Amino acid sequence: DIVMTQSPDSLAVSLGERATVSCKSSQTVFYNTNSKNYLAWYQQKPGQPPKLLIYWASTRESGVPDRFSGSGSGTDFTLTINSLQAEDVAVYYCQQYYSSPLTFGQGTKVEIK
Amino acid sequence: QVQLVQSGAEVKKPGSSVKVSCKASGGTFSNYAITWVRQAPGQGLEWMGRIMPLFDKTNYADKFQGRVTMTADKSTSTAYMELSSLRSEDTAIYYCARDDCGADCYSTWWYFDLWGRGTLVTVSS
């Protein structure tokens, strides 16, 4: 199984500042055949289902604000939230869909400082 | 606008089974797969498996193999997840989610672009 490890477990950022969440996979999620990283990011607010933010490691889902961006390749990935807004308070999960079983990181809680 | 509408909360006894439904409202799921993910109280997300109605094919996580059955009724655009031999550790919110992978569903895994609101299953004696 591919283990996904996020850091930190939680972070507090001032409004308007940048939040950075790291995600590392225990093996590569880069598929050479199509040159894609099988890595997604989700946002989950309390009492709500997860919401897709980013797929293929860096492609923003339609309707997601452009302050959210994803980067990285292979085994190391980053979710960046530029200019944090109050509505961004949530838990963020990375997920690999390279191989079964599909696995998620443990989540990173983002709060306002 | 497609929505995934899940069935209501359930309370079950240990050792029993539960069947949760997920209806694609406003569309059909002929071109995608339906994945099931669960979340125990205060915990993270756990992938259980998926069904591809177009191919009548299922994939289950090893952890749930033998205990979970995923089915789909294409005529009503409804997917089902049945979990048997319930124990207290199965208490969780069960989500269905869409893999919009089309024909690629057969040969690859995908991300989940649409989620149901979840069904709380409580296992208690």
Tab-separated table of C-alpha atoms in Angstrom:
chain	number	residue	atom	x	y	z
A	1	ASP	CA	0.000	0.000	0.000
A	2	ILE	CA	1.167	3.549	-0.708
A	3	VAL	CA	1.346	5.504	2.533
A	4	MET	CA	0.560	9.202	2.284
A	5	THR	CA	2.044	11.400	4.984
A	6	GLN	CA	1.023	15.021	5.397
A	7	SER	CA	2.744	17.729	7.376
A	8	PRO	CA	2.031	19.533	9.505
A	9	ASP	CA	-0.992	17.983	11.208
A	10	SER	CA	-2.299	21.481	11.805
A	11	LEU	CA	-1.281	25.037	11.143
A	12	ALA	CA	-2.558	28.485	11.992
A	13	VAL	CA	-2.094	31.261	9.473
A	14	SER	CA	-3.083	34.918	9.579
A	15	LEU	CA	-5.743	36.152	7.190
A	16	GLY	CA	-4.157	37.160	3.907
A	17	GLU	CA	-1.019	35.117	4.509
A	18	ARG	CA	0.108	31.931	2.778
A	19	ALA	CA	-0.597	28.407	4.003
A	20	THR	CA	1.518	25.499	2.793
A	21	VAL	CA	0.677	21.827	3.263
A	22	SER	CA	3.115	19.071	2.389
A	23	CYS	CA	2.258	15.554	1.269
A	24	LYS	CA	4.758	12.738	0.771
A	25	SER	CA	4.027	9.333	-0.708
A	26	SER	CA	5.918	6.172	0.231
A	27	GLN	CA	6.445	5.418	-3.458
A	28	THR	CA	6.114	7.352	-6.671
A	29	VAL	CA	2.671	8.237	-7.975
A	30	PHE	CA	4.090	9.438	-11.293
A	31	TYR	CA	3.047	7.334	-14.265
A	32	ASN	CA	5.693	7.486	-16.993
A	33	THR	CA	3.330	6.426	-19.790
A	34	ASN	CA	1.282	9.621	-19.663
A	35	SER	CA	3.631	11.790	-17.536
A	36	LYS	CA	0.980	12.384	-14.903
A	37	ASN	CA	1.097	12.415	-11.132
A	38	TYR	CA	-1.903	10.566	-9.719
A	39	LEU	CA	-2.357	12.902	-6.785
A	40	ALA	CA	-5.406	14.898	-5.697
A	41	TRP	CA	-6.180	17.386	-2.937
A	42	TYR	CA	-9.503	17.728	-1.135
A	43	GLN	CA	-10.924	20.261	1.290
A	44	GLN	CA	-13.331	19.197	4.003
A	45	LYS	CA	-15.226	21.674	6.122
A	46	PRO	CA	-17.005	20.573	9.327
A	47	GLY	CA	-20.176	18.639	8.656
A	48	GLN	CA	-19.565	18.543	4.908
A	49	PRO	CA	-18.248	15.953	2.478
A	50	PRO	CA	-14.808	16.457	0.963
A	51	LYS	CA	-14.547	18.751	-2.022
A	52	LEU	CA	-12.090	18.237	-4.869
A	53	LEU	CA	-9.612	21.106	-5.200
A	54	ILE	CA	-6.719	19.816	-7.293
A	55	TYR	CA	-6.114	16.736	-9.457
A	56	TRP	CA	-3.129	15.473	-11.468
A	57	ALA	CA	-1.150	17.206	-8.700
A	58	SER	CA	-1.556	20.688	-10.155
A	59	THR	CA	-4.802	21.002	-12.134
A	60	ARG	CA	-7.339	23.156	-10.343
A	61	GLU	CA	-10.924	21.892	-10.373
A	62	SER	CA	-13.429	24.170	-12.085
A	63	GLY	CA	-14.761	26.819	-9.717
A	64	VAL	CA	-11.898	26.535	-7.223
A	65	PRO	CA	-10.378	29.954	-6.455
A	66	ASP	CA	-6.971	30.535	-7.997
A	67	ARG	CA	-5.422	31.167	-4.579
A	68	PHE	CA	-5.310	27.368	-4.323
A	69	SER	CA	-2.435	25.731	-6.179
A	70	GLY	CA	-0.770	22.336	-6.229
A	71	SER	CA	2.788	21.430	-7.115
A	72	GLY	CA	5.287	18.610	-6.912
A	73	SER	CA	6.061	15.351	-8.646
A	74	GLY	CA	6.991	11.771	-7.867
A	75	THR	CA	6.723	11.476	-4.110
A	76	ASP	CA	6.690	15.077	-2.844
A	77	PHE	CA	3.741	17.404	-3.230
A	78	THR	CA	2.552	20.735	-1.885
A	79	LEU	CA	-0.792	22.472	-1.584
A	80	THR	CA	-0.467	26.233	-1.317
A	81	ILE	CA	-3.218	28.599	-0.291
A	82	ASN	CA	-2.235	32.144	-1.115
A	83	SER	CA	-3.892	34.966	0.803
A	84	LEU	CA	-5.813	32.776	3.240
A	85	GLN	CA	-9.473	33.647	3.626
A	86	ALA	CA	-11.783	32.879	6.554
A	87	GLU	CA	-13.730	30.424	4.393
A	88	ASP	CA	-10.561	28.365	3.851
A	89	VAL	CA	-10.660	27.043	7.409
A	90	ALA	CA	-10.925	23.296	6.851
A	91	VAL	CA	-9.083	20.004	6.873
A	92	TYR	CA	-7.101	19.295	3.715
A	93	TYR	CA	-6.340	15.796	2.463
A	94	CYS	CA	-4.033	14.555	-0.239
A	95	GLN	CA	-4.894	11.300	-1.983
A	96	GLN	CA	-3.104	9.023	-4.407
A	97	TYR	CA	-5.001	7.266	-7.146
A	98	TYR	CA	-1.961	5.589	-8.677
A	99	SER	CA	-2.662	2.151	-7.296
A	100	SER	CA	-5.072	0.163	-5.186
A	101	PRO	CA	-5.861	0.591	-2.393
A	102	LEU	CA	-6.341	4.275	-3.000
A	103	THR	CA	-5.052	6.065	0.073
A	104	PHE	CA	-5.389	9.433	1.751
A	105	GLY	CA	-3.083	11.428	3.939
A	106	GLN	CA	-4.123	11.828	7.555
A	107	GLY	CA	-5.290	15.394	6.950
A	108	THR	CA	-4.007	18.854	7.815
A	109	LYS	CA	-6.199	21.229	9.757
A	110	VAL	CA	-5.849	24.849	8.648
A	111	GLU	CA	-7.010	27.536	11.064
A	112	ILE	CA	-6.847	31.298	11.365
A	113	LYS	CA	-4.186	32.740	13.654
B	1	GLN	CA	-26.454	19.449	-12.438
B	2	VAL	CA	-25.739	15.934	-11.235
B	3	GLN	CA	-26.008	15.289	-7.526
B	4	LEU	CA	-25.352	12.128	-5.549
B	5	VAL	CA	-28.214	11.607	-3.107
B	6	GLN	CA	-27.560	9.119	-0.346
B	7	SER	CA	-29.962	7.220	1.883
B	8	GLY	CA	-30.601	8.184	5.484
B	9	ALA	CA	-28.818	7.369	8.711
B	10	GLU	CA	-28.869	3.816	10.035
B	11	VAL	CA	-28.458	2.236	13.451
B	12	LYS	CA	-27.421	-1.413	13.371
B	13	LYS	CA	-26.621	-4.185	15.817
B	14	PRO	CA	-23.204	-5.843	15.814
B	15	GLY	CA	-23.148	-8.788	13.441
B	16	SER	CA	-25.862	-7.400	11.173
B	17	SER	CA	-25.593	-5.832	7.719
B	18	VAL	CA	-26.287	-2.394	6.309
B	19	LYS	CA	-27.053	-1.346	2.746
B	20	VAL	CA	-26.504	2.284	1.756
B	21	SER	CA	-27.766	3.722	-1.507
B	22	CYS	CA	-26.437	6.525	-3.695
B	23	LYS	CA	-28.645	7.874	-6.472
B	24	ALA	CA	-27.305	10.035	-9.270
B	25	SER	CA	-29.966	12.734	-9.391
B	26	GLY	CA	-30.126	14.820	-12.544
B	27	GLY	CA	-28.045	12.452	-14.616
B	28	THR	CA	-26.842	8.914	-15.103
B	29	PHE	CA	-23.677	7.160	-14.171
B	30	SER	CA	-23.237	5.221	-17.367
B	31	ASN	CA	-19.851	6.784	-18.020
B	32	TYR	CA	-18.323	6.820	-14.598
B	33	ALA	CA	-17.514	4.776	-11.557
B	34	ILE	CA	-18.916	5.161	-8.062
B	35	THR	CA	-16.467	4.958	-5.214
B	36	TRP	CA	-17.233	4.427	-1.537
B	37	VAL	CA	-15.181	6.154	1.165
B	38	ARG	CA	-15.826	6.072	4.883
B	39	GLN	CA	-14.858	8.360	7.740
B	40	ALA	CA	-14.968	7.252	11.364
B	41	PRO	CA	-15.863	9.954	13.918
B	42	GLY	CA	-13.089	12.525	14.091
B	43	GLN	CA	-10.898	10.457	11.771
B	44	GLY	CA	-9.588	10.582	8.228
B	45	LEU	CA	-10.836	9.168	4.940
B	46	GLU	CA	-10.695	5.482	4.043
B	47	TRP	CA	-11.269	4.094	0.547
B	48	MET	CA	-13.456	1.000	0.469
B	49	GLY	CA	-13.742	0.277	-3.236
B	50	ARG	CA	-15.607	1.206	-6.377
B	51	ILE	CA	-18.059	-0.087	-8.921
B	52	MET	CA	-18.076	0.626	-12.642
B	53	PRO	CA	-21.705	0.197	-13.751
B	54	LEU	CA	-20.773	0.389	-17.427
B	55	PHE	CA	-18.602	-2.732	-17.110
B	56	ASP	CA	-20.332	-4.373	-14.127
B	57	LYS	CA	-16.924	-4.448	-12.504
B	58	THR	CA	-15.975	-3.937	-8.877
B	59	ASN	CA	-12.727	-3.398	-7.012
B	60	TYR	CA	-12.583	-3.725	-3.247
B	61	ALA	CA	-9.927	-2.775	-0.743
B	62	ASP	CA	-8.419	-5.934	0.742
B	63	LYS	CA	-9.501	-4.779	4.191
B	64	PHE	CA	-13.160	-5.105	3.237
B	65	GLN	CA	-12.944	-8.068	0.873
B	66	GLY	CA	-15.510	-10.669	1.839
B	67	ARG	CA	-17.537	-8.189	3.878
B	68	VAL	CA	-18.501	-5.571	1.313
B	69	THR	CA	-20.641	-5.844	-1.797
B	70	MET	CA	-21.091	-2.966	-4.228
B	71	THR	CA	-23.830	-3.103	-6.811
B	72	ALA	CA	-25.516	-0.743	-9.222
B	73	ASP	CA	-28.910	-0.473	-10.850
B	74	LYS	CA	-28.373	1.285	-14.179
B	75	SER	CA	-32.128	1.666	-14.739
B	76	THR	CA	-32.409	3.943	-11.694
B	77	SER	CA	-28.841	5.330	-11.666
B	78	THR	CA	-28.432	4.060	-8.133
B	79	ALA	CA	-25.384	2.472	-6.556
B	80	TYR	CA	-25.444	0.405	-3.393
B	81	MET	CA	-22.876	-0.543	-0.787
B	82	GLU	CA	-23.648	-3.388	1.578
B	83	LEU	CA	-21.367	-4.097	4.531
B	84	SER	CA	-21.910	-7.247	6.563
B	85	SER	CA	-20.759	-8.620	9.924
B	86	LEU	CA	-20.857	-5.127	11.366
B	87	ARG	CA	-18.804	-4.261	14.410
B	88	SER	CA	-18.501	-1.106	16.468
B	89	GLU	CA	-15.426	-0.019	14.488
B	90	ASP	CA	-17.640	0.265	11.394
B	91	THR	CA	-19.416	3.245	12.935
B	92	ALA	CA	-18.696	5.971	10.412
B	93	ILE	CA	-20.051	8.284	7.764
B	94	TYR	CA	-20.138	6.456	4.440
B	95	TYR	CA	-19.716	8.615	1.350
B	96	CYS	CA	-20.257	7.778	-2.266
B	97	ALA	CA	-18.247	9.723	-4.807
B	98	ARG	CA	-17.969	9.874	-8.577
B	99	ASP	CA	-14.952	8.924	-10.659
B	100	ASP	CA	-15.650	10.710	-13.962
B	101	CYS	CA	-13.236	8.540	-15.923
B	102	GLY	CA	-15.403	7.303	-18.810
B	103	ALA	CA	-13.913	4.383	-20.713
B	104	ASP	CA	-10.652	4.933	-18.812
B	105	CYS	CA	-12.420	3.596	-15.712
B	106	TYR	CA	-11.654	0.076	-16.858
B	107	SER	CA	-7.897	0.530	-16.933
B	108	THR	CA	-7.020	3.226	-14.447
B	109	TRP	CA	-7.838	4.823	-11.148
B	110	TRP	CA	-9.261	8.301	-10.891
B	111	TYR	CA	-9.929	11.226	-8.564
B	112	PHE	CA	-13.363	11.952	-7.063
B	113	ASP	CA	-14.995	15.076	-8.423
B	114	LEU	CA	-18.471	14.802	-6.892
B	115	TRP	CA	-19.464	13.530	-3.454
B	116	GLY	CA	-22.686	12.585	-1.749
B	117	ARG	CA	-23.471	14.193	1.597
B	118	GLY	CA	-22.758	10.992	3.453
B	119	THR	CA	-24.733	8.415	5.419
B	120	LEU	CA	-24.047	7.930	9.121
B	121	VAL	CA	-24.013	4.282	10.111
B	122	THR	CA	-23.944	3.623	13.838
B	123	VAL	CA	-23.184	0.127	15.072
B	124	SER	CA	-24.241	-0.342	18.654
B	125	SER	CA	-25.760	-3.032	20.803
